[in-house]
Amino acid sequence: MKKLILFFTLFIIIGESQAQTMINGIVKDAKSNPISGVSISIKDSYDGTSSDSTGKFTFKSNESGEQWLVFSAIGFGTDSTKIILKGTTLQLNLILKEKLNALNAVTITAGTFEASDSKKGVVLNSLDVATTAGAQADVYAALQTLPGTQPAAGESGLFVRGGSAAETNTYFDGLLVKNPFNTQLPDIASRGRFSPFLFKGTTFSAGGYSAVYGQALSSALILESKDLPEKTTTDVSVMTVGLGIDQTIRFKNSALSIGGSYINLKPAFSIFKQETDWNTEPASAGGTVIYKWKTSKTGMLKSYSEYSKSEVSLNTADLNSQQKSLFSNTNNNFYTNLTYQDYIGNDWKIISGFSASNNKDIGLQAINSYGRQDRLLQGKTTFTRYIGQLSTLKFGGDWLNSHRDESWNGLSRAYNDQLFSAYAESDIFLSNALVARVGLRAEHSSYLNLNNLAPRLSLAYKTGKSSQVSLAYGEFFQNPEDQYLVQTNQLGFQKATHYLANFQKMANGQTFRIEAYYKKYADLVKSTPNLNNNGFGYARGIDLFWRDKKTFKGVDYWISYSYLDTKRDFRNYPTEVTPDFGAKHSLNIVYKQFFSKLKSYVGATYSVASGRPFYNPNAIEFMSDKTKTYQNLSVNVSYLTRVFNKYTVIYASVSNLPGFKNVYGYHYSTDGQYREAIQPPALRSIFLGMFITIGDNTYKN
Amino acid sequence: MKKDLKTTIITLIVILFASVTNAQDAKYVAAMKNALQSFNDAKTGADYVAASNQFERIGGIAKTEWLPYYYAAYSQLINNTTLQDPNEKDAVLDKALELVGKAEILKPAEGEIWALKGYISFMKIYVNPMARMQNGMGEAMGYLEKAKALNPENPRPYFVIAQNTFYTPEAFGGGKDAAKPLLTEAAKKFEAFKPTNEMMPDWGKERNAMLLADCK
């Protein structure tokens, strides 16, 4: 009995008295840089410590024998090594590998400007788009302050790196939008149809974009709509251009928003002298229905529908007869989409969507009646397989049914095309610092009865903690424009090949980007002597971007500069020349500052671009004349306040405040005797608005 | 005699077990006190990382205790305030969320955990307020409301909300005037609050008083 007690006592004492072992060492990463803040411990014991700023550590352990030493740090993985503790001091050299994760991994940036609220490494967020002065909350106008684009002229759309407006396509939750703009009026650029507040992410690709998208020779604008709104709210807008009301009702796992607006530009246009001779200033009425349903923890169903009707009438000058010429338009636009996404297990994601649109224009052009109708149906499904920590394999297919019919004084013609596409693309992370994206897209057009195969390749390599280089190559195909397809199906795909090299450094609120590109065009549509695919061309240039949110407190500004050298032979051109949408130099300075005392947000945008070529029938050489330099300075102020105790934003903006007289080009009479400048509808324009939010009294912008 | 022996053995085993458990408890308490000392002495970001690591190691051994992970998360939250680079801030706050998540699994009905989770969520928003405000506020407020519901006497959720209001621009419904009644309410809760033991969370009182003084 006593022996037994003695035994237990001994056991307890032995348990308490052991030799201490001193453990010293250093932890480094794979490149032999010391890592601080690494937690080092003996597994299943309280013994351990953290490495200091030189990666060194030292601690004592009472454990003995064979033990596991475990070490880990934020941004790195966890590793362990076996050690033997026997009282003699240990000296250890540990290596900890960087964890592959989205926070420190390289991203492909060649050609791409991303505006997102959630992802890292974005250059702009969605609010930046909405608050850029001069853009008046038009997504497209805001993007015109980024390098690679041209300032707005008399034509709607984005002109990217020597490409025409038709070479940029817009995608809404992955689905192509056929008519993203209000109807183009003669020589007047129109706004985009979608409010920037609908989207949580905007990816603007100036080239080399993903194989998931096709049918755009130059550029893809990818808009990702917001998820569930947080609260039930009513938003009322009172503007100099009209009225709007939106009611959002939040249910437990879903939300429904219904909105309506009436826009009439007559009052606003009456303030400033109009260069344009309006008969009926543009007026439109429309409604939207948005539904979002969180189907499960990871599943999301989104639907967006809108309908609008607009009317306008104006006179243009017929230079040949020296008389007024009437132009009128009534537009009916319907657009709807439905997308669903979810994860299947841990490794798969599915995104599936459907969209339909119908856009109808009728009106008079001089004494002739015209009509145009575009119908588009689309279905698309993409599967993503996640491989390892970051790599992915995506594949899927889409089907696009486009229909256009045109009429002129009762005569009509139409075409109908089914475009089938299949695509596969893989992001392969060879390390945290090196990623390759390999993609392939195949398309078949039923109307042209042709196939194409477009390879895409991007590489990105991280050169430092906050800098990286990217390279991209890709082939891009696009059907000829509708105005040619209604005439014949004896045409082929137009083609562009992109080569891009990009360097980006992003640290502490400052971003610097430089990108050089070369783009080769082939098989562009020419309309002389008859429709053919013999057009060709090139574009090359350098884009620079600098954004700084750090140097001046409360100030955010960016500067973008584009150099463009481009020539092409297409449409009715007799030879290869710089087209009328190719300004050699473009510079934008965007400035934003928040004055918290005044509760005001002030912004200014200054743009300058060298002259564009225009066709002068009196000149000896084709398109050898150039307009004078384009300049614009726009300012806006947002004042945050309360009206009837509801959170309210009062917004005012003036476009072209100093009144620069800009000319986009000239129209000539056939004999070259008379000409008329193509100008904006007014020298200056002003916009005032009051936006009231009811039901949300905390933090809506 | 045999029976006696048996009883003795059982008694001894019980004593031994109890002493081991006590020894473990004692070890845990000693380790926690040690770590709390490191935390209280910490001055630089690196000190807070070391303290967080120390707490996390204790969490790995004392597998049923929520306090080690709670303090590990809280140390990272303070470490975050010493950093500038938004990517680093995000990484540290993600780590803090992971740690507070471990505490939550161990004691889901503990109000202190939800108060800290709400605080960390606010800090995540501040890394990029323009972008995260709209979708993040509701979530963060939800955690803090849950903390209040679980323990209405706990001053910390009141303090975190008051502090957030204090730093929110007036234009967005914040500012000193809006924060003052909230800080006053939190101050009352702090006066009445007594932690149940010396290891339990007891932070925020001084800062609350300082902000309140700034409102006058």
PDB file of N, CA and C in Angstrom, chain B residues 61-102:
ATOM      1  N   ILE B  61      -4.719  24.127 -27.000  1.00  0.00           N
ATOM      2  CA  ILE B  61      -4.564  23.108 -25.949  1.00  0.00           C
ATOM      3  C   ILE B  61      -5.835  23.021 -25.100  1.00  0.00           C
ATOM      4  N   ALA B  62      -6.277  24.168 -24.632  1.00  0.00           N
ATOM      5  CA  ALA B  62      -7.480  24.195 -23.787  1.00  0.00           C
ATOM      6  C   ALA B  62      -8.684  24.220 -24.719  1.00  0.00           C
ATOM      7  N   LYS B  63      -9.022  23.061 -25.216  1.00  0.00           N
ATOM      8  CA  LYS B  63      -9.931  22.989 -26.358  1.00  0.00           C
ATOM      9  C   LYS B  63     -11.377  23.367 -26.055  1.00  0.00           C
ATOM     10  N   THR B  64     -11.731  23.484 -24.787  1.00  0.00           N
ATOM     11  CA  THR B  64     -13.118  23.850 -24.483  1.00  0.00           C
ATOM     12  C   THR B  64     -13.253  25.307 -24.058  1.00  0.00           C
ATOM     13  N   GLU B  65     -12.160  26.022 -23.982  1.00  0.00           N
ATOM     14  CA  GLU B  65     -12.201  27.403 -23.503  1.00  0.00           C
ATOM     15  C   GLU B  65     -12.356  28.387 -24.674  1.00  0.00           C
ATOM     16  N   TRP B  66     -13.309  29.321 -24.548  1.00  0.00           N
ATOM     17  CA  TRP B  66     -13.525  30.291 -25.629  1.00  0.00           C
ATOM     18  C   TRP B  66     -12.661  31.535 -25.470  1.00  0.00           C
ATOM     19  N   LEU B  67     -12.233  31.811 -24.228  1.00  0.00           N
ATOM     20  CA  LEU B  67     -11.495  33.055 -23.973  1.00  0.00           C
ATOM     21  C   LEU B  67     -10.177  33.181 -24.741  1.00  0.00           C
ATOM     22  N   PRO B  68      -9.397  32.088 -24.861  1.00  0.00           N
ATOM     23  CA  PRO B  68      -8.134  32.250 -25.612  1.00  0.00           C
ATOM     24  C   PRO B  68      -8.361  32.754 -27.040  1.00  0.00           C
ATOM     25  N   TYR B  69      -9.317  32.141 -27.744  1.00  0.00           N
ATOM     26  CA  TYR B  69      -9.575  32.576 -29.127  1.00  0.00           C
ATOM     27  C   TYR B  69     -10.154  33.989 -29.152  1.00  0.00           C
ATOM     28  N   TYR B  70     -10.979  34.281 -28.131  1.00  0.00           N
ATOM     29  CA  TYR B  70     -11.562  35.621 -28.040  1.00  0.00           C
ATOM     30  C   TYR B  70     -10.450  36.670 -27.950  1.00  0.00           C
ATOM     31  N   TYR B  71      -9.486  36.438 -27.043  1.00  0.00           N
ATOM     32  CA  TYR B  71      -8.401  37.408 -26.884  1.00  0.00           C
ATOM     33  C   TYR B  71      -7.444  37.388 -28.076  1.00  0.00           C
ATOM     34  N   ALA B  72      -7.286  36.208 -28.677  1.00  0.00           N
ATOM     35  CA  ALA B  72      -6.428  36.132 -29.876  1.00  0.00           C
ATOM     36  C   ALA B  72      -7.016  37.033 -30.961  1.00  0.00           C
ATOM     37  N   ALA B  73      -8.355  36.979 -31.107  1.00  0.00           N
ATOM     38  CA  ALA B  73      -9.040  37.805 -32.108  1.00  0.00           C
ATOM     39  C   ALA B  73      -8.935  39.285 -31.742  1.00  0.00           C
ATOM     40  N   TYR B  74      -9.143  39.582 -30.455  1.00  0.00           N
ATOM     41  CA  TYR B  74      -9.108  40.970 -30.010  1.00  0.00           C
ATOM     42  C   TYR B  74      -7.708  41.571 -30.201  1.00  0.00           C
ATOM     43  N   SER B  75      -6.667  40.766 -29.968  1.00  0.00           N
ATOM     44  CA  SER B  75      -5.292  41.240 -30.173  1.00  0.00           C
ATOM     45  C   SER B  75      -5.051  41.582 -31.647  1.00  0.00           C
ATOM     46  N   GLN B  76      -5.595  40.740 -32.542  1.00  0.00           N
ATOM     47  CA  GLN B  76      -5.421  41.020 -33.975  1.00  0.00           C
ATOM     48  C   GLN B  76      -6.198  42.275 -34.370  1.00  0.00           C
ATOM     49  N   LEU B  77      -7.346  42.479 -33.722  1.00  0.00           N
ATOM     50  CA  LEU B  77      -8.136  43.683 -33.996  1.00  0.00           C
ATOM     51  C   LEU B  77      -7.314  44.930 -33.669  1.00  0.00           C
ATOM     52  N   ILE B  78      -6.592  44.878 -32.548  1.00  0.00           N
ATOM     53  CA  ILE B  78      -5.769  46.034 -32.186  1.00  0.00           C
ATOM     54  C   ILE B  78      -4.560  46.137 -33.114  1.00  0.00           C
ATOM     55  N   ASN B  79      -3.985  44.992 -33.444  1.00  0.00           N
ATOM     56  CA  ASN B  79      -2.872  44.974 -34.401  1.00  0.00           C
ATOM     57  C   ASN B  79      -3.282  45.680 -35.697  1.00  0.00           C
ATOM     58  N   ASN B  80      -4.511  45.438 -36.139  1.00  0.00           N
ATOM     59  CA  ASN B  80      -5.036  46.064 -37.362  1.00  0.00           C
ATOM     60  C   ASN B  80      -4.936  47.589 -37.319  1.00  0.00           C
ATOM     61  N   THR B  81      -5.157  48.155 -36.128  1.00  0.00           N
ATOM     62  CA  THR B  81      -5.149  49.622 -36.040  1.00  0.00           C
ATOM     63  C   THR B  81      -3.747  50.203 -36.205  1.00  0.00           C
ATOM     64  N   THR B  82      -2.719  49.350 -36.135  1.00  0.00           N
ATOM     65  CA  THR B  82      -1.345  49.838 -36.308  1.00  0.00           C
ATOM     66  C   THR B  82      -0.903  49.754 -37.769  1.00  0.00           C
ATOM     67  N   LEU B  83      -1.755  49.159 -38.618  1.00  0.00           N
ATOM     68  CA  LEU B  83      -1.359  48.929 -40.019  1.00  0.00           C
ATOM     69  C   LEU B  83      -1.937  49.987 -40.949  1.00  0.00           C
ATOM     70  N   GLN B  84      -1.292  50.173 -42.090  1.00  0.00           N
ATOM     71  CA  GLN B  84      -1.737  51.141 -43.097  1.00  0.00           C
ATOM     72  C   GLN B  84      -2.249  50.450 -44.368  1.00  0.00           C
ATOM     73  N   ASP B  85      -1.478  49.489 -44.855  1.00  0.00           N
ATOM     74  CA  ASP B  85      -1.778  48.834 -46.126  1.00  0.00           C
ATOM     75  C   ASP B  85      -3.119  48.093 -46.052  1.00  0.00           C
ATOM     76  N   PRO B  86      -4.088  48.468 -46.925  1.00  0.00           N
ATOM     77  CA  PRO B  86      -5.406  47.836 -46.851  1.00  0.00           C
ATOM     78  C   PRO B  86      -5.365  46.308 -47.027  1.00  0.00           C
ATOM     79  N   ASN B  87      -4.440  45.814 -47.841  1.00  0.00           N
ATOM     80  CA  ASN B  87      -4.362  44.358 -48.010  1.00  0.00           C
ATOM     81  C   ASN B  87      -3.944  43.679 -46.713  1.00  0.00           C
ATOM     82  N   GLU B  88      -2.970  44.307 -46.026  1.00  0.00           N
ATOM     83  CA  GLU B  88      -2.514  43.743 -44.747  1.00  0.00           C
ATOM     84  C   GLU B  88      -3.624  43.826 -43.708  1.00  0.00           C
ATOM     85  N   LYS B  89      -4.318  44.967 -43.705  1.00  0.00           N
ATOM     86  CA  LYS B  89      -5.435  45.132 -42.757  1.00  0.00           C
ATOM     87  C   LYS B  89      -6.479  44.047 -42.994  1.00  0.00           C
ATOM     88  N   ASP B  90      -6.796  43.815 -44.256  1.00  0.00           N
ATOM     89  CA  ASP B  90      -7.788  42.796 -44.582  1.00  0.00           C
ATOM     90  C   ASP B  90      -7.349  41.416 -44.101  1.00  0.00           C
ATOM     91  N   ALA B  91      -6.073  41.093 -44.335  1.00  0.00           N
ATOM     92  CA  ALA B  91      -5.571  39.772 -43.952  1.00  0.00           C
ATOM     93  C   ALA B  91      -5.663  39.589 -42.442  1.00  0.00           C
ATOM     94  N   VAL B  92      -5.290  40.642 -41.701  1.00  0.00           N
ATOM     95  CA  VAL B  92      -5.301  40.574 -40.242  1.00  0.00           C
ATOM     96  C   VAL B  92      -6.734  40.469 -39.716  1.00  0.00           C
ATOM     97  N   LEU B  93      -7.640  41.243 -40.318  1.00  0.00           N
ATOM     98  CA  LEU B  93      -9.027  41.200 -39.865  1.00  0.00           C
ATOM     99  C   LEU B  93      -9.697  39.883 -40.236  1.00  0.00           C
ATOM    100  N   ASP B  94      -9.306  39.324 -41.373  1.00  0.00           N
ATOM    101  CA  ASP B  94      -9.834  37.999 -41.728  1.00  0.00           C
ATOM    102  C   ASP B  94      -9.384  36.968 -40.697  1.00  0.00           C
ATOM    103  N   LYS B  95      -8.124  37.103 -40.271  1.00  0.00           N
ATOM    104  CA  LYS B  95      -7.606  36.202 -39.234  1.00  0.00           C
ATOM    105  C   LYS B  95      -8.405  36.402 -37.942  1.00  0.00           C
ATOM    106  N   ALA B  96      -8.673  37.665 -37.598  1.00  0.00           N
ATOM    107  CA  ALA B  96      -9.439  37.958 -36.388  1.00  0.00           C
ATOM    108  C   ALA B  96     -10.836  37.348 -36.470  1.00  0.00           C
ATOM    109  N   LEU B  97     -11.451  37.431 -37.654  1.00  0.00           N
ATOM    110  CA  LEU B  97     -12.787  36.845 -37.833  1.00  0.00           C
ATOM    111  C   LEU B  97     -12.740  35.325 -37.696  1.00  0.00           C
ATOM    112  N   GLU B  98     -11.656  34.733 -38.233  1.00  0.00           N
ATOM    113  CA  GLU B  98     -11.498  33.278 -38.129  1.00  0.00           C
ATOM    114  C   GLU B  98     -11.381  32.884 -36.646  1.00  0.00           C
ATOM    115  N   LEU B  99     -10.596  33.660 -35.895  1.00  0.00           N
ATOM    116  CA  LEU B  99     -10.387  33.349 -34.478  1.00  0.00           C
ATOM    117  C   LEU B  99     -11.667  33.521 -33.661  1.00  0.00           C
ATOM    118  N   VAL B 100     -12.389  34.621 -33.920  1.00  0.00           N
ATOM    119  CA  VAL B 100     -13.624  34.854 -33.163  1.00  0.00           C
ATOM    120  C   VAL B 100     -14.662  33.797 -33.549  1.00  0.00           C
ATOM    121  N   GLY B 101     -14.564  33.311 -34.778  1.00  0.00           N
ATOM    122  CA  GLY B 101     -15.436  32.230 -35.231  1.00  0.00           C
ATOM    123  C   GLY B 101     -15.197  30.957 -34.429  1.00  0.00           C
ATOM    124  N   LYS B 102     -13.928  30.697 -34.088  1.00  0.00           N
ATOM    125  CA  LYS B 102     -13.612  29.516 -33.268  1.00  0.00           C
ATOM    126  C   LYS B 102     -14.194  29.661 -31.860  1.00  0.00           C
TER     127      LYS B 102
END
